[in-house]
Structures are given as C-alpha cells and as structure tokens.
Amino acid sequence: MKNLTRRSFAGVAAASVLALPLFGCSSNQSDSKPTGDAASTGSMKTVSTDMGEVEIPVNPQTIVSDYYLGELLAVDVKPVIASPYALNNPFLAGLCDGIEPLNTVSAETSLEMIAEKQPDLIITITEADYDKYAKIAPTVYIEDGSRSDEDLFRYIASLVGKEEAAEAYINEFNDRVAMVADEMRTIVGDRTVSILEVWPQEIYTMGSHFARGGSILYDMWGLKAPAPIQTEMVDGDVTYEVISLEALPEYAGDFILYGVLDGADSAYVDNSQLWQNLPAVQADNVMPYEQVAFMHRDPITLNHQLDIFVDFFRSRANTAR
C-alpha cells in the first residue's frame, strides 16, 4: 500500500446517509501524512482532522463508520454500524458478524439509528453529514483523497489506538508484494496489462489510481499498461477513462483484468468481433474479477487482490509471448 491517495470524482463519495456510491474511490500520488498524532488529556485526546481539532476518547468502544470498514477490521476493531456499501464487500465476508448496516432510507432514519447506539466515535467520509453526526458523538471527518492508502490506514488506526497493529499489517503486506514482484515481472515480461470494466453501454479503463488492484500491478510490481493507460492513468494523474467499443484494441493489454458491474449486460462487448479478436482473449489471458469486491481498496481487500493476481499470472507462466 505505497504512495497512493484516494480521490473521488463527482457523485462518487462514500456511502452517505442519503445515497450509496457506485464506484470505489480512486487514488493519486501524494506526500501527505496522517495527522492523527494525539495529545492525550485524561480519557480524551485531541486529534487533528480535516475539520480541525477534535476531542475523541482515547479508547473508543462504540464506533460508527459510514465508509471506512476494512481499515478498522484489519486492526480487529468492529464498529457497531457500517455502510451497506462496505458491508457488501465479499472480501470482508465472515468478519462483519454483529455489524448493523446503516439504514439509508433517509437522513432521518440514518441519524436515528446512529443515535440509538450512543456511539463514542463516528468516522465519516461525508462532509455534508459532519454537523449532524457531531451533534451525536465526537466525529472525525476524513476528506477523500487527502491521504495515501497507507497513511489513511495509519491515521484510522491511530484514532482507535491500534498504531502498532496497523504498522505490522502494512509491513506484512508490503513484504508479501515484494516477495513475488520479480516472479510476476518475469512472467509478464515486456507484455502489457490492462484493467477494463463494463457498465451499461460504457467501458471503463483504469490505471493505478482507481482501485481494482492497479496500485499493486503498476506501482508496486512495475508492470506496464498499454500506452494510453500508462501515459495518462499510471504515469499521469487521470483516474479512469470511458472508452468506446471501437477503442478496445488500443486499450487492451496482453493480459486483461475484466470486471462487469453487477446487473450489467456485457454481451455487447463479449459477443463483439473486436473483443473476440483481442490477443488476450484469444490467448485466454483474461482474468474476470468481481466488481463489487475490486472497487474497494482497504487493506484486507488489497491482500485478497494480491492473492488473486499471483494465482492468475502463475497460471499463465508458460503462455507464449
């Protein structure tokens, strides 16, 4: 989880009390550092947040988060309420027992549900809800895109007194990524890797700044993307691009990670001659992924993505170049 920041685009923040997002958050390179150094004062501590300094409990026990779930679960902290958007992540299955999904029917029902739990800490990604939440309990607003994934994890861990656990998790993950990096680069060689995702009548392509494991592939392993993706979405700051079916040959790599939005009909791509004639398709170098899981980028999700990537590329180790 190195040198990556989250940055959302219009309409795709996290799960607010009014609406759920469609995409996972994006990333871009940043030198920002976590600002969670706390000055303890009795049972409370003062933390720097993206809304200024806030006093929170030193050891919060009843936590609500409207987005950041995997980060908390990775350090064995279980909130009492979490966003349905985060709870639907298949990579978190088995870890969420007892966590209630936030009722998003309306702002009123969400706030009532949170208030009933009498939380001592609320962690939110939704600036518009900050004042409402702050009337219920000490609230930390974390601006989307202001920290790297690694620093965000450290910051959230600092809020709940789990700094050492987060550091151990980060070190273990980075070691796992590095351990197979040379092997993955050898398998792929000078061939390219692309991430393509099908939505209703739209094809999205992404690089290293928009989840889907691109940070592992391009930033940490140094694999190369087709030229338009490499230039704009790996070396540059573009998060994603919507392309036409006719543009597929230009954006399709020798290996393709291929996702389909849940409920979307991908037949217009799958059955097209353009798709069928792609070298990656003809060589069976296509890795389908579950979009609802891959759009997240929390530490647990990244670990699962790493395993999936390693299995996929190892299975293609003997494919012709």
GROMACS .gro file of C-alpha atoms in nm:
model
  321
    1MET     CA    1   0.000   0.000   0.000
    2LYS     CA    2   0.259   0.254  -0.109
    3ASN     CA    3   0.236   0.611  -0.231
    4LEU     CA    4  -0.131   0.605  -0.319
    5THR     CA    5  -0.406   0.852  -0.238
    6ARG     CA    6  -0.780   0.830  -0.263
    7ARG     CA    7  -0.957   1.083  -0.479
    8SER     CA    8  -1.321   1.054  -0.573
    9PHE     CA    9  -1.495   1.205  -0.872
   10ALA     CA   10  -1.826   1.395  -0.872
   11GLY     CA   11  -2.113   1.197  -0.732
   12VAL     CA   12  -1.898   0.913  -0.605
   13ALA     CA   13  -1.814   0.990  -0.248
   14ALA     CA   14  -1.872   0.725   0.012
   15ALA     CA   15  -2.195   0.594   0.150
   16SER     CA   16  -2.366   0.898   0.291
   17VAL     CA   17  -2.695   0.882   0.470
   18LEU     CA   18  -2.865   0.997   0.151
   19ALA     CA   19  -2.712   0.780  -0.119
   20LEU     CA   20  -2.473   0.494  -0.183
   21PRO     CA   21  -2.182   0.525  -0.428
   22LEU     CA   22  -2.135   0.329  -0.744
   23PHE     CA   23  -1.757   0.326  -0.767
   24GLY     CA   24  -1.482   0.263  -0.523
   25CYS     CA   25  -1.258   0.559  -0.456
   26SER     CA   26  -0.964   0.650  -0.670
   27SER     CA   27  -0.607   0.733  -0.593
   28ASN     CA   28  -0.324   0.957  -0.698
   29GLN     CA   29   0.026   1.011  -0.573
   30SER     CA   30   0.075   1.233  -0.269
   31ASP     CA   31   0.321   1.313   0.006
   32SER     CA   32   0.051   1.385   0.261
   33LYS     CA   33   0.099   1.236   0.607
   34PRO     CA   34  -0.151   1.120   0.865
   35THR     CA   35  -0.243   1.392   1.107
   36GLY     CA   36  -0.359   1.173   1.393
   37ASP     CA   37  -0.086   1.248   1.647
   38ALA     CA   38  -0.290   1.281   1.961
   39ALA     CA   39  -0.226   1.474   2.278
   40SER     CA   40  -0.392   1.267   2.547
   41THR     CA   41  -0.588   1.453   2.812
   42GLY     CA   42  -0.726   1.209   3.062
   43SER     CA   43  -0.968   0.973   2.891
   44MET     CA   44  -0.990   1.200   2.590
   45LYS     CA   45  -0.733   1.301   2.330
   46THR     CA   46  -0.719   1.581   2.079
   47VAL     CA   47  -0.668   1.477   1.718
   48SER     CA   48  -0.610   1.684   1.407
   49THR     CA   49  -0.878   1.615   1.149
   50ASP     CA   50  -0.984   1.753   0.816
   51MET     CA   51  -1.236   1.966   1.007
   52GLY     CA   52  -0.987   2.094   1.262
   53GLU     CA   53  -0.900   1.961   1.605
   54VAL     CA   54  -1.149   1.727   1.769
   55GLU     CA   55  -1.156   1.563   2.111
   56ILE     CA   56  -1.225   1.192   2.095
   57PRO     CA   57  -1.200   0.909   2.351
   58VAL     CA   58  -0.856   0.756   2.396
   59ASN     CA   59  -1.010   0.410   2.365
   60PRO     CA   60  -1.342   0.440   2.181
   61GLN     CA   61  -1.568   0.143   2.235
   62THR     CA   62  -1.879   0.213   2.028
   63ILE     CA   63  -1.782   0.321   1.677
   64VAL     CA   64  -1.988   0.410   1.372
   65SER     CA   65  -1.833   0.447   1.025
   66ASP     CA   66  -2.018   0.542   0.709
   67TYR     CA   67  -1.737   0.419   0.485
   68TYR     CA   68  -1.407   0.304   0.638
   69LEU     CA   69  -1.477  -0.054   0.740
   70GLY     CA   70  -1.190  -0.266   0.607
   71GLU     CA   71  -0.938  -0.033   0.769
   72LEU     CA   72  -1.099  -0.092   1.110
   73LEU     CA   73  -1.144  -0.465   1.068
   74ALA     CA   74  -0.779  -0.501   0.966
   75VAL     CA   75  -0.679  -0.397   1.318
   76ASP     CA   76  -0.953  -0.606   1.484
   77VAL     CA   77  -1.185  -0.317   1.558
   78LYS     CA   78  -1.551  -0.380   1.480
   79PRO     CA   79  -1.787  -0.083   1.451
   80VAL     CA   80  -2.146  -0.127   1.561
   81ILE     CA   81  -2.279   0.033   1.240
   82ALA     CA   82  -2.119   0.047   0.896
   83SER     CA   83  -2.220   0.142   0.545
   84PRO     CA   84  -2.405  -0.125   0.345
   85TYR     CA   85  -2.169  -0.036   0.062
   86ALA     CA   86  -1.870  -0.152   0.269
   87LEU     CA   87  -2.052  -0.447   0.424
   88ASN     CA   88  -2.128  -0.582   0.075
   89ASN     CA   89  -1.758  -0.628   0.002
   90PRO     CA   90  -1.717  -1.007  -0.040
   91PHE     CA   91  -1.358  -0.986   0.084
   92LEU     CA   92  -1.491  -0.885   0.425
   93ALA     CA   93  -1.724  -1.184   0.448
   94GLY     CA   94  -1.702  -1.358   0.783
   95LEU     CA   95  -1.561  -1.051   0.956
   96CYS     CA   96  -1.877  -0.845   0.983
   97ASP     CA   97  -2.098  -1.051   1.213
   98GLY     CA   98  -2.286  -0.825   1.450
   99ILE     CA   99  -2.230  -0.507   1.249
  100GLU     CA  100  -2.557  -0.342   1.151
  101PRO     CA  101  -2.589  -0.186   0.807
  102LEU     CA  102  -2.663   0.184   0.817
  103ASN     CA  103  -3.027   0.248   0.731
  104THR     CA  104  -3.002   0.476   0.427
  105VAL     CA  105  -3.373   0.513   0.355
  106SER     CA  106  -3.344   0.877   0.458
  107ALA     CA  107  -3.119   1.110   0.652
  108GLU     CA  108  -3.361   1.097   0.944
  109THR     CA  109  -3.363   0.718   0.971
  110SER     CA  110  -2.984   0.706   0.950
  111LEU     CA  111  -2.938   0.962   1.225
  112GLU     CA  112  -3.196   0.795   1.448
  113MET     CA  113  -3.024   0.460   1.407
  114ILE     CA  114  -2.684   0.606   1.493
  115ALA     CA  115  -2.815   0.798   1.793
  116GLU     CA  116  -2.976   0.486   1.937
  117LYS     CA  117  -2.635   0.318   1.956
  118GLN     CA  118  -2.494   0.606   2.165
  119PRO     CA  119  -2.155   0.591   1.990
  120ASP     CA  120  -1.847   0.747   2.142
  121LEU     CA  121  -1.682   0.793   1.799
  122ILE     CA  122  -1.812   0.847   1.446
  123ILE     CA  123  -1.576   0.828   1.149
  124THR     CA  124  -1.717   0.975   0.830
  125ILE     CA  125  -1.613   1.041   0.472
  126THR     CA  126  -1.920   1.257   0.415
  127GLU     CA  127  -1.859   1.625   0.480
  128ALA     CA  128  -2.226   1.714   0.434
  129ASP     CA  129  -2.318   1.493   0.730
  130TYR     CA  130  -2.044   1.612   0.965
  131ASP     CA  131  -2.250   1.865   1.163
  132LYS     CA  132  -2.535   1.618   1.206
  133TYR     CA  133  -2.303   1.345   1.326
  134ALA     CA  134  -2.109   1.580   1.556
  135LYS     CA  135  -2.429   1.652   1.750
  136ILE     CA  136  -2.447   1.281   1.834
  137ALA     CA  137  -2.084   1.199   1.920
  138PRO     CA  138  -1.725   1.309   1.860
  139THR     CA  139  -1.687   1.289   1.485
  140VAL     CA  140  -1.378   1.262   1.266
  141TYR     CA  141  -1.426   1.366   0.905
  142ILE     CA  142  -1.166   1.223   0.668
  143GLU     CA  143  -1.151   1.401   0.335
  144ASP     CA  144  -1.149   1.162   0.043
  145GLY     CA  145  -0.818   1.188  -0.140
  146SER     CA  146  -0.621   1.367   0.130
  147ARG     CA  147  -0.402   1.071   0.234
  148SER     CA  148  -0.231   0.775   0.078
  149ASP     CA  149  -0.390   0.437   0.140
  150GLU     CA  150  -0.105   0.353   0.371
  151ASP     CA  151  -0.126   0.681   0.562
  152LEU     CA  152  -0.504   0.663   0.577
  153PHE     CA  153  -0.479   0.321   0.738
  154ARG     CA  154  -0.228   0.453   0.991
  155TYR     CA  155  -0.449   0.753   1.065
  156ILE     CA  156  -0.764   0.548   1.126
  157ALA     CA  157  -0.564   0.306   1.341
  158SER     CA  158  -0.438   0.600   1.548
  159LEU     CA  159  -0.796   0.707   1.618
  160VAL     CA  160  -0.867   0.371   1.784
  161GLY     CA  161  -0.528   0.317   1.948
  162LYS     CA  162  -0.410   0.050   1.705
  163GLU     CA  163  -0.099   0.211   1.556
  164GLU     CA  164   0.128  -0.090   1.614
  165ALA     CA  165  -0.124  -0.332   1.465
  166ALA     CA  166  -0.157  -0.119   1.152
  167GLU     CA  167   0.219  -0.090   1.109
  168ALA     CA  168   0.257  -0.466   1.139
  169TYR     CA  169  -0.020  -0.519   0.882
  170ILE     CA  170   0.138  -0.274   0.638
  171ASN     CA  171   0.483  -0.429   0.673
  172GLU     CA  172   0.350  -0.780   0.620
  173PHE     CA  173   0.155  -0.674   0.312
  174ASN     CA  174   0.448  -0.491   0.158
  175ASP     CA  175   0.671  -0.791   0.224
  176ARG     CA  176   0.421  -1.021   0.051
  177VAL     CA  177   0.404  -0.791  -0.251
  178ALA     CA  178   0.782  -0.764  -0.275
  179MET     CA  179   0.835  -1.137  -0.232
  180VAL     CA  180   0.665  -1.218  -0.563
  181ALA     CA  181   0.748  -0.900  -0.754
  182ASP     CA  182   1.040  -1.045  -0.952
  183GLU     CA  183   0.841  -1.358  -1.033
  184MET     CA  184   0.547  -1.155  -1.163
  185ARG     CA  185   0.772  -0.930  -1.371
  186THR     CA  186   0.941  -1.236  -1.518
  187ILE     CA  187   0.610  -1.397  -1.613
  188VAL     CA  188   0.470  -1.084  -1.774
  189GLY     CA  189   0.797  -0.969  -1.927
  190ASP     CA  190   0.751  -0.687  -2.175
  191ARG     CA  191   0.382  -0.763  -2.219
  192THR     CA  192   0.114  -0.521  -2.102
  193VAL     CA  193  -0.167  -0.546  -1.850
  194SER     CA  194  -0.493  -0.354  -1.862
  195ILE     CA  195  -0.799  -0.317  -1.641
  196LEU     CA  196  -1.131  -0.297  -1.824
  197GLU     CA  197  -1.473  -0.274  -1.664
  198VAL     CA  198  -1.810  -0.296  -1.836
  199TRP     CA  199  -2.107  -0.086  -1.731
  200PRO     CA  200  -2.435  -0.047  -1.920
  201GLN     CA  201  -2.320   0.072  -2.262
  202GLU     CA  202  -1.995   0.206  -2.112
  203ILE     CA  203  -1.646   0.062  -2.090
  204TYR     CA  204  -1.415   0.198  -1.823
  205THR     CA  205  -1.040   0.159  -1.823
  206MET     CA  206  -0.824   0.238  -1.521
  207GLY     CA  207  -0.460   0.258  -1.419
  208SER     CA  208  -0.304   0.278  -1.075
  209HIS     CA  209  -0.523   0.550  -0.924
  210PHE     CA  210  -0.866   0.389  -0.914
  211ALA     CA  211  -0.868   0.071  -0.703
  212ARG     CA  212  -0.916  -0.263  -0.886
  213GLY     CA  213  -0.566  -0.359  -0.769
  214GLY     CA  214  -0.395  -0.123  -1.009
  215SER     CA  215  -0.166   0.002  -0.734
  216ILE     CA  216  -0.021  -0.346  -0.692
  217LEU     CA  217   0.015  -0.415  -1.063
  218TYR     CA  218   0.161  -0.087  -1.181
  219ASP     CA  219   0.306   0.092  -0.877
  220MET     CA  220   0.439  -0.193  -0.668
  221TRP     CA  221   0.526  -0.453  -0.933
  222GLY     CA  222   0.605  -0.206  -1.209
  223LEU     CA  223   0.407  -0.389  -1.475
  224LYS     CA  224   0.330  -0.187  -1.786
  225ALA     CA  225  -0.007  -0.088  -1.930
  226PRO     CA  226  -0.094  -0.016  -2.294
  227ALA     CA  227   0.043   0.326  -2.394
  228PRO     CA  228  -0.274   0.538  -2.344
  229ILE     CA  229  -0.328   0.390  -1.997
  230GLN     CA  230   0.039   0.407  -1.899
  231THR     CA  231   0.076   0.769  -2.003
  232GLU     CA  232  -0.246   0.908  -1.859
  233MET     CA  233  -0.353   0.671  -1.582
  234VAL     CA  234  -0.027   0.536  -1.441
  235ASP     CA  235   0.243   0.796  -1.506
  236GLY     CA  236  -0.019   1.073  -1.518
  237ASP     CA  237  -0.298   1.173  -1.282
  238VAL     CA  238  -0.604   1.059  -1.479
  239THR     CA  239  -0.809   0.824  -1.266
  240TYR     CA  240  -1.017   0.649  -1.531
  241GLU     CA  241  -1.142   0.691  -1.885
  242VAL     CA  242  -1.461   0.586  -2.060
  243ILE     CA  243  -1.379   0.435  -2.397
  244SER     CA  244  -1.580   0.316  -2.693
  245LEU     CA  245  -1.604  -0.043  -2.807
  246GLU     CA  246  -1.408   0.057  -3.116
  247ALA     CA  247  -1.119   0.175  -2.896
  248LEU     CA  248  -1.075  -0.162  -2.726
  249PRO     CA  249  -0.771  -0.273  -2.933
  250GLU     CA  250  -0.584   0.041  -2.828
  251TYR     CA  251  -0.654  -0.004  -2.457
  252ALA     CA  252  -0.650  -0.383  -2.427
  253GLY     CA  253  -0.325  -0.528  -2.293
  254ASP     CA  254  -0.171  -0.868  -2.346
  255PHE     CA  255  -0.335  -0.953  -2.014
  256ILE     CA  256  -0.676  -0.814  -1.926
  257LEU     CA  257  -0.840  -0.782  -1.586
  258TYR     CA  258  -1.208  -0.779  -1.672
  259GLY     CA  259  -1.493  -0.670  -1.446
  260VAL     CA  260  -1.865  -0.630  -1.508
  261LEU     CA  261  -2.090  -0.411  -1.295
  262ASP     CA  262  -2.341  -0.625  -1.107
  263GLY     CA  263  -2.655  -0.648  -1.316
  264ALA     CA  264  -2.498  -0.505  -1.631
  265ASP     CA  265  -2.525  -0.696  -1.958
  266SER     CA  266  -2.177  -0.732  -2.105
  267ALA     CA  267  -2.295  -0.911  -2.419
  268TYR     CA  268  -2.233  -0.603  -2.635
  269VAL     CA  269  -1.865  -0.642  -2.550
  270ASP     CA  270  -1.830  -1.018  -2.508
  271ASN     CA  271  -2.006  -1.104  -2.833
  272SER     CA  272  -1.835  -0.841  -3.045
  273GLN     CA  273  -1.574  -0.932  -3.302
  274LEU     CA  274  -1.348  -0.663  -3.162
  275TRP     CA  275  -1.342  -0.838  -2.824
  276GLN     CA  276  -1.314  -1.186  -2.968
  277ASN     CA  277  -1.017  -1.082  -3.182
  278LEU     CA  278  -0.815  -0.930  -2.899
  279PRO     CA  279  -0.485  -1.119  -2.847
  280ALA     CA  280  -0.553  -1.152  -2.473
  281VAL     CA  281  -0.892  -1.307  -2.538
  282GLN     CA  282  -0.759  -1.547  -2.799
  283ALA     CA  283  -0.474  -1.649  -2.568
  284ASP     CA  284  -0.710  -1.690  -2.269
  285ASN     CA  285  -0.518  -1.423  -2.080
  286VAL     CA  286  -0.830  -1.265  -1.933
  287MET     CA  287  -0.890  -1.258  -1.557
  288PRO     CA  288  -1.255  -1.191  -1.464
  289TYR     CA  289  -1.298  -1.012  -1.134
  290GLU     CA  290  -1.594  -0.940  -0.910
  291GLN     CA  291  -1.660  -0.570  -0.946
  292VAL     CA  292  -1.833  -0.527  -0.611
  293ALA     CA  293  -1.518  -0.650  -0.437
  294PHE     CA  294  -1.247  -0.499  -0.656
  295MET     CA  295  -1.383  -0.144  -0.631
  296HIS     CA  296  -1.263  -0.130  -0.271
  297ARG     CA  297  -0.903  -0.061  -0.168
  298ASP     CA  298  -0.889  -0.122   0.206
  299PRO     CA  299  -0.601  -0.332   0.348
  300ILE     CA  300  -0.800  -0.657   0.359
  301THR     CA  301  -0.919  -0.615   0.000
  302LEU     CA  302  -0.565  -0.541  -0.121
  303ASN     CA  303  -0.440  -0.860   0.039
  304HIS     CA  304  -0.708  -1.065  -0.137
  305GLN     CA  305  -0.638  -0.893  -0.468
  306LEU     CA  306  -0.271  -0.978  -0.429
  307ASP     CA  307  -0.351  -1.349  -0.392
  308ILE     CA  308  -0.580  -1.345  -0.695
  309PHE     CA  309  -0.321  -1.171  -0.912
  310VAL     CA  310  -0.045  -1.413  -0.812
  311ASP     CA  311  -0.263  -1.716  -0.890
  312PHE     CA  312  -0.367  -1.570  -1.225
  313PHE     CA  313  -0.020  -1.481  -1.352
  314ARG     CA  314   0.131  -1.807  -1.227
  315SER     CA  315  -0.135  -1.995  -1.421
  316ARG     CA  316  -0.017  -1.811  -1.733
  317ALA     CA  317   0.355  -1.858  -1.671
  318ASN     CA  318   0.400  -2.076  -1.978
  319THR     CA  319   0.186  -1.882  -2.222
  320ALA     CA  320   0.351  -1.784  -2.549
  321ARG     CA  321   0.497  -1.437  -2.583
   0.00000   0.00000   0.00000
